[in-house]
Short mmCIF file of C-alpha atoms in Angstrom, two decimals:
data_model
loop_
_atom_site.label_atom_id
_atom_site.label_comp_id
_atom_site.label_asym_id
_atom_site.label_seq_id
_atom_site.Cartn_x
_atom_site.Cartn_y
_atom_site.Cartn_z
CA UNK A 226 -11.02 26.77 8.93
CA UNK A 227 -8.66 25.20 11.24
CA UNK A 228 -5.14 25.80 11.49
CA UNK A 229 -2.29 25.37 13.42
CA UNK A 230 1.08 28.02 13.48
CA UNK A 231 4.43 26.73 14.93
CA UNK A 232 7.57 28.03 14.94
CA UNK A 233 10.17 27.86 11.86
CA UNK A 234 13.31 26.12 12.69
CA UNK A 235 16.12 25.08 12.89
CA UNK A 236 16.02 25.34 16.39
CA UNK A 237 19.92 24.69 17.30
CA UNK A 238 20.68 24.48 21.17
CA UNK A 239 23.71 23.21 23.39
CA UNK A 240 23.23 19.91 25.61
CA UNK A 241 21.33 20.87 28.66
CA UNK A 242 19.75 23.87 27.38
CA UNK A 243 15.79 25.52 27.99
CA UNK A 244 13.68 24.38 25.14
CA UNK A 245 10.63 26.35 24.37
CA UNK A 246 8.81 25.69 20.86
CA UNK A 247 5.84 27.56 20.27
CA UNK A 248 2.24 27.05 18.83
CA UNK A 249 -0.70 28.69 18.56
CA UNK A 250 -3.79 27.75 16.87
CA UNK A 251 -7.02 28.43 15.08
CA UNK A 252 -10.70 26.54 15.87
CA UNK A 253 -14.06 26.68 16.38
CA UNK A 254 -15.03 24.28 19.67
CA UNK A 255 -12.78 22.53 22.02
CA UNK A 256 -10.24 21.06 19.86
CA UNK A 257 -7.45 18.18 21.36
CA UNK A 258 -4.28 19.51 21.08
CA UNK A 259 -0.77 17.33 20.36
CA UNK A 260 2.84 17.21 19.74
CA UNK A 261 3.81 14.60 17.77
CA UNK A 262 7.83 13.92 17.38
CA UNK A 263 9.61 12.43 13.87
CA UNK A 264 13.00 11.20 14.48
CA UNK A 265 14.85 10.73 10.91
CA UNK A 266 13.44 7.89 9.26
CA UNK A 267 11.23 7.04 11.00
CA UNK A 268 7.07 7.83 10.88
CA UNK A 269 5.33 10.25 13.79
CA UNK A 270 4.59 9.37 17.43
CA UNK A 271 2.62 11.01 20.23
CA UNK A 272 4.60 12.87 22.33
CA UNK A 273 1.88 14.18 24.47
CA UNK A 274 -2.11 15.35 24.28
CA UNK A 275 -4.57 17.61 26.07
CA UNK A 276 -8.28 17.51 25.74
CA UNK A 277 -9.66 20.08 27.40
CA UNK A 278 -8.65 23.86 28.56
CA UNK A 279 -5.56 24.13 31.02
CA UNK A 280 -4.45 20.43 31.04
CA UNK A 281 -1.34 19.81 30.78
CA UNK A 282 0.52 17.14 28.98
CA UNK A 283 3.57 15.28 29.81
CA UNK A 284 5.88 12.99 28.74
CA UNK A 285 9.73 12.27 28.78
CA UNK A 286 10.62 15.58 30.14
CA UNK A 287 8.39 17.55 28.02
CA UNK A 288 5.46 19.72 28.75
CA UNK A 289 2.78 21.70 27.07
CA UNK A 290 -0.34 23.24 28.26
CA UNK A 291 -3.95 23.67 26.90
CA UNK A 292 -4.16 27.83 27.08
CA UNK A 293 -7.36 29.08 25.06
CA UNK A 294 -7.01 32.44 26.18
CA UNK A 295 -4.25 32.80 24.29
CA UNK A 296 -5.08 29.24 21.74
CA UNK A 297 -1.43 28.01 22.52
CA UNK A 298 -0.03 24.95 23.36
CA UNK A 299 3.31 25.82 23.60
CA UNK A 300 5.94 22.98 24.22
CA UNK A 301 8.67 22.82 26.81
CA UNK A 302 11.78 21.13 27.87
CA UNK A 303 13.72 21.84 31.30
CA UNK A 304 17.56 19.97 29.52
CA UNK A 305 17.56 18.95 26.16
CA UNK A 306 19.52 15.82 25.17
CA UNK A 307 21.65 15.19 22.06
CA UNK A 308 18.81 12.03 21.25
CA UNK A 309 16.38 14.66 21.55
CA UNK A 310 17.00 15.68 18.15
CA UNK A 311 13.97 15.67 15.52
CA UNK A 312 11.22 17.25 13.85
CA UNK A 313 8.35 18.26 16.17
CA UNK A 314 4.60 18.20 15.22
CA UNK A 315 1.64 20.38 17.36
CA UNK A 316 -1.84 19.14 15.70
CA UNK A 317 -4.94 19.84 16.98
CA UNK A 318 -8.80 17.03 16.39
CA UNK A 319 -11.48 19.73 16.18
CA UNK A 320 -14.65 18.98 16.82
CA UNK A 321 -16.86 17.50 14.70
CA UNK A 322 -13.65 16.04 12.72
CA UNK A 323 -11.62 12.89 12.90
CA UNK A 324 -8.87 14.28 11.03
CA UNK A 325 -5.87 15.81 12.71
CA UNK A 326 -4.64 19.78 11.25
CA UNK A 327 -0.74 19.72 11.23
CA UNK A 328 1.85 22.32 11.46
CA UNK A 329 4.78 22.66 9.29
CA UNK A 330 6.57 20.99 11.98
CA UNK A 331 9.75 22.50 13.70
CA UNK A 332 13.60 20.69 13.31
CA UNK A 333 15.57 20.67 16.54
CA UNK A 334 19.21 20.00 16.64
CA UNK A 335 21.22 19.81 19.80
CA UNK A 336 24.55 19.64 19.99
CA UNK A 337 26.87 17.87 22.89
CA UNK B 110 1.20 -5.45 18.67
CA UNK B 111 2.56 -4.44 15.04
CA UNK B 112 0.67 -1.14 15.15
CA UNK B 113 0.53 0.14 11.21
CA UNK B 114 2.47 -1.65 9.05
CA UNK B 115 3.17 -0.42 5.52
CA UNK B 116 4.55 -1.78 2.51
CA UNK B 117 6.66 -1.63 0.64
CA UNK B 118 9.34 0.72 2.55
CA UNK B 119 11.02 2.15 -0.81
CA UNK B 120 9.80 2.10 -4.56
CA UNK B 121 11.18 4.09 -7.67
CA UNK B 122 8.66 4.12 -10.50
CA UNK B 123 8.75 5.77 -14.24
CA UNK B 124 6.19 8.41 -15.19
CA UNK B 125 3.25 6.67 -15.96
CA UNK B 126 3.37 3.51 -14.05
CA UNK B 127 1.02 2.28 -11.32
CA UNK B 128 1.43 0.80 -7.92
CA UNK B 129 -0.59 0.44 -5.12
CA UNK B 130 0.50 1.34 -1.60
CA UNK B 131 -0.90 -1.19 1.60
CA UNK B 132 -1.71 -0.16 4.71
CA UNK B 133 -2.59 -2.14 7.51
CA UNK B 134 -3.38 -2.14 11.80
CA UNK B 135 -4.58 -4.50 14.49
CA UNK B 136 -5.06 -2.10 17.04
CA UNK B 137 -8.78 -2.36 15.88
CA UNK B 138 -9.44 1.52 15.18
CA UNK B 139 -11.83 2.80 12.93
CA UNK B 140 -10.48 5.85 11.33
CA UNK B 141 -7.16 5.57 8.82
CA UNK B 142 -5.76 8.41 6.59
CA UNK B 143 -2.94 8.87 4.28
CA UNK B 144 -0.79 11.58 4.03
CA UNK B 145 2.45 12.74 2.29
CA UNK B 146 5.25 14.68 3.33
CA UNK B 147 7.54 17.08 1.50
CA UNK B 148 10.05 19.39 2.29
CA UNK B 149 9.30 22.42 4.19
CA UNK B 150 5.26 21.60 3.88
CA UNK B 151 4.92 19.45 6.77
CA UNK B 152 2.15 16.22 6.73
CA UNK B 153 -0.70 16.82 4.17
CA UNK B 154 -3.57 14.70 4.23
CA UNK B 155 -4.22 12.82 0.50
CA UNK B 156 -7.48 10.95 1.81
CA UNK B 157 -8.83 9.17 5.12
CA UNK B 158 -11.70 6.76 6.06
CA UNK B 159 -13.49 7.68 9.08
CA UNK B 160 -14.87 4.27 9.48
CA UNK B 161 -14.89 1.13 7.46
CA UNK B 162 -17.16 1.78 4.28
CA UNK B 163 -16.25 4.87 3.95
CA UNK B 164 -13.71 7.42 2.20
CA UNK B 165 -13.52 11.05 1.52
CA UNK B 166 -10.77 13.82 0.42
CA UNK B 167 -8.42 15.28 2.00
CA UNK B 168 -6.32 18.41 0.98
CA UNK B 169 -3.93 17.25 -2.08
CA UNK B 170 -6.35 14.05 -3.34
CA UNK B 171 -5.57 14.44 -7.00
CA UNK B 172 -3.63 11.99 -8.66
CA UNK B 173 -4.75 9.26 -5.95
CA UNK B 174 -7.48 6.16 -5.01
CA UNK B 175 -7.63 4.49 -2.39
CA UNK B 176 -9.79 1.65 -1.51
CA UNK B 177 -10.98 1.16 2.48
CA UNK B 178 -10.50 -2.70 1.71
CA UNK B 179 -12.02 -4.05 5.49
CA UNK B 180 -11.59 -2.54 8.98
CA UNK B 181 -7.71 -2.84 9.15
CA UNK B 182 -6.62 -2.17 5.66
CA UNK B 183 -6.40 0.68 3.80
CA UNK B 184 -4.57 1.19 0.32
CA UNK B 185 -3.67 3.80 -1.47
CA UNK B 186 -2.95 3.82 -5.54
CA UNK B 187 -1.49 5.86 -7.93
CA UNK B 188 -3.05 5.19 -11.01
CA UNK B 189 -0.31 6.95 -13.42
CA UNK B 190 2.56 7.77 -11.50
CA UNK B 191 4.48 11.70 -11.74
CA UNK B 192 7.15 13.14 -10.67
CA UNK B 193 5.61 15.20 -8.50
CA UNK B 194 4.40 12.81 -6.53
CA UNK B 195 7.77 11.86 -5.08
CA UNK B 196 7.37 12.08 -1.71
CA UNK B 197 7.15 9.87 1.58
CA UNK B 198 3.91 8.53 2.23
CA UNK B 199 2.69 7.65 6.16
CA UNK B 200 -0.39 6.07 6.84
CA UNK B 201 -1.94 6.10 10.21
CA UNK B 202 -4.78 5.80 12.29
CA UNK B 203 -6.70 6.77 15.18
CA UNK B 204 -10.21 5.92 17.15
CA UNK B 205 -13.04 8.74 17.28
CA UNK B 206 -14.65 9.96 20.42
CA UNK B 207 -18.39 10.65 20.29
CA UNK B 208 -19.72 13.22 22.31
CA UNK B 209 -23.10 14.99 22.60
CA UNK B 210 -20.69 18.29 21.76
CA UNK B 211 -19.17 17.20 18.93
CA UNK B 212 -17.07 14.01 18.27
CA UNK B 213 -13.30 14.46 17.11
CA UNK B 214 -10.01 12.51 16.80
CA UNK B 215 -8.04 10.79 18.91
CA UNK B 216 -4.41 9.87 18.89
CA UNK B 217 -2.99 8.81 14.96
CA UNK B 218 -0.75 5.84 15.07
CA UNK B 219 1.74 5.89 12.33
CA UNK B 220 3.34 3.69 9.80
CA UNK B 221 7.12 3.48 9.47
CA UNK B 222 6.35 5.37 5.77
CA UNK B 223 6.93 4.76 2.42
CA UNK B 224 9.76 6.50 0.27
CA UNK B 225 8.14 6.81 -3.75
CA UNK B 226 10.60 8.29 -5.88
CA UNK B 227 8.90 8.74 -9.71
CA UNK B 228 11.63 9.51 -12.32
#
């Protein structure tokens, strides 16, 4: 079946700092791929898609790109900010389904 | 543009009771789902509706109904509430993209959520 692997948190950095979160996943097709982000209290939104092999996504600093060699879609940050604090989401649509496949979700913390 | 709107935002219920969950968007999509989130097990989808008229299981569906009432509302029921189904409930939902490949899912739209506590 489907199924999507991301790394376990907490991932605690310092204002300014890389960010790299990781996912790979598992799915017959051309699934989309997403990261969704959950700030506390508050539901899920899209933080960015891709479609189709080697796009990238983009969005508020962020960046993650489509790899199936490797079924990744790892996601990226350049300088974190202390508001970028939350849960993070990668989900992937396979095809054939309408229903998104979740990971456990990863908790980033950064501190000033 | 509301988006999905859920009510209420916060219920505590005894073992046993009953209460119905609403669900609603005007962003005219066809698919909606409900999930439920825990501690440490991410989203888990309880059931969706692919398109008006239609419902089917997802993966933790015990326990639950829910009723695809028209094309923008969606409900969700627990007929006789437990503990274990404390939890915080999103709804969402998304279009779906035909293609002569294979249609999938397109972006969910979530709900603000619902905290259930059952004591």
């Amino acid at each position: 079946g489907n199924s999507v692997t991301q790394m376990e948190g907490p991932v605690t950095l310092s204002e300014e700092a890389f960010l790299t979160i990781n996912c790979t996943y598992t799915a017959t097709g051309y699934p989309s791929l997403f990261w969704y982000v959950q700030y506390p209290g508050e539901g899920l939104q899209l933080l960015l898609k891709a479609t189709k092999a080697d796009d990238k996504g983009s969005n508020k600093g962020f960046e993650a790109t489509y790899r199936k060699e490797t079924t990744s879609f790892h996601l990226e940050k350049g300088s974190v900010q202390v508001s970028d604090s939350a849960v993070y989401f990668c989900a992937l649509s396979a095809s054939g389904y309408s229903t998104l496949t979740f990971g456990k979700g990863t908790m980033l913390l950064v501190s000033p | 543009n509301a988006g999905v709107t859920q009510t209420p935002k916060f219920q505590v219920l005894k073992t046993g009771q009953s209460m119905t969950l609403q669900c609603a968007q005007d962003m005219n999509h066809n698919s909606m789902y409900w999930y439920r989130q825990d501690p440490g097990m991410g989203l888990r989808l309880i059931y969706y509706s692919a398109s008006e008229g239609t419902t089917d299981k997802g993966e933790v569906p015990n326990g639950y109904n829910v009723s695809r009432l028209n094309k923008r509302e969606f409900s969700l029921r627990l007929e006789s509430a437990a503990p274990s189904q404390t939890s915080v409930y999103f709804c969402a939902s998304s279009t779906y993209i035909f293609a002569t490949s294979g249609g999938k899912g397109d972006t969910q739209y979530f709900g603000p959520g619902t905290r259930l506590t059952v004591l």
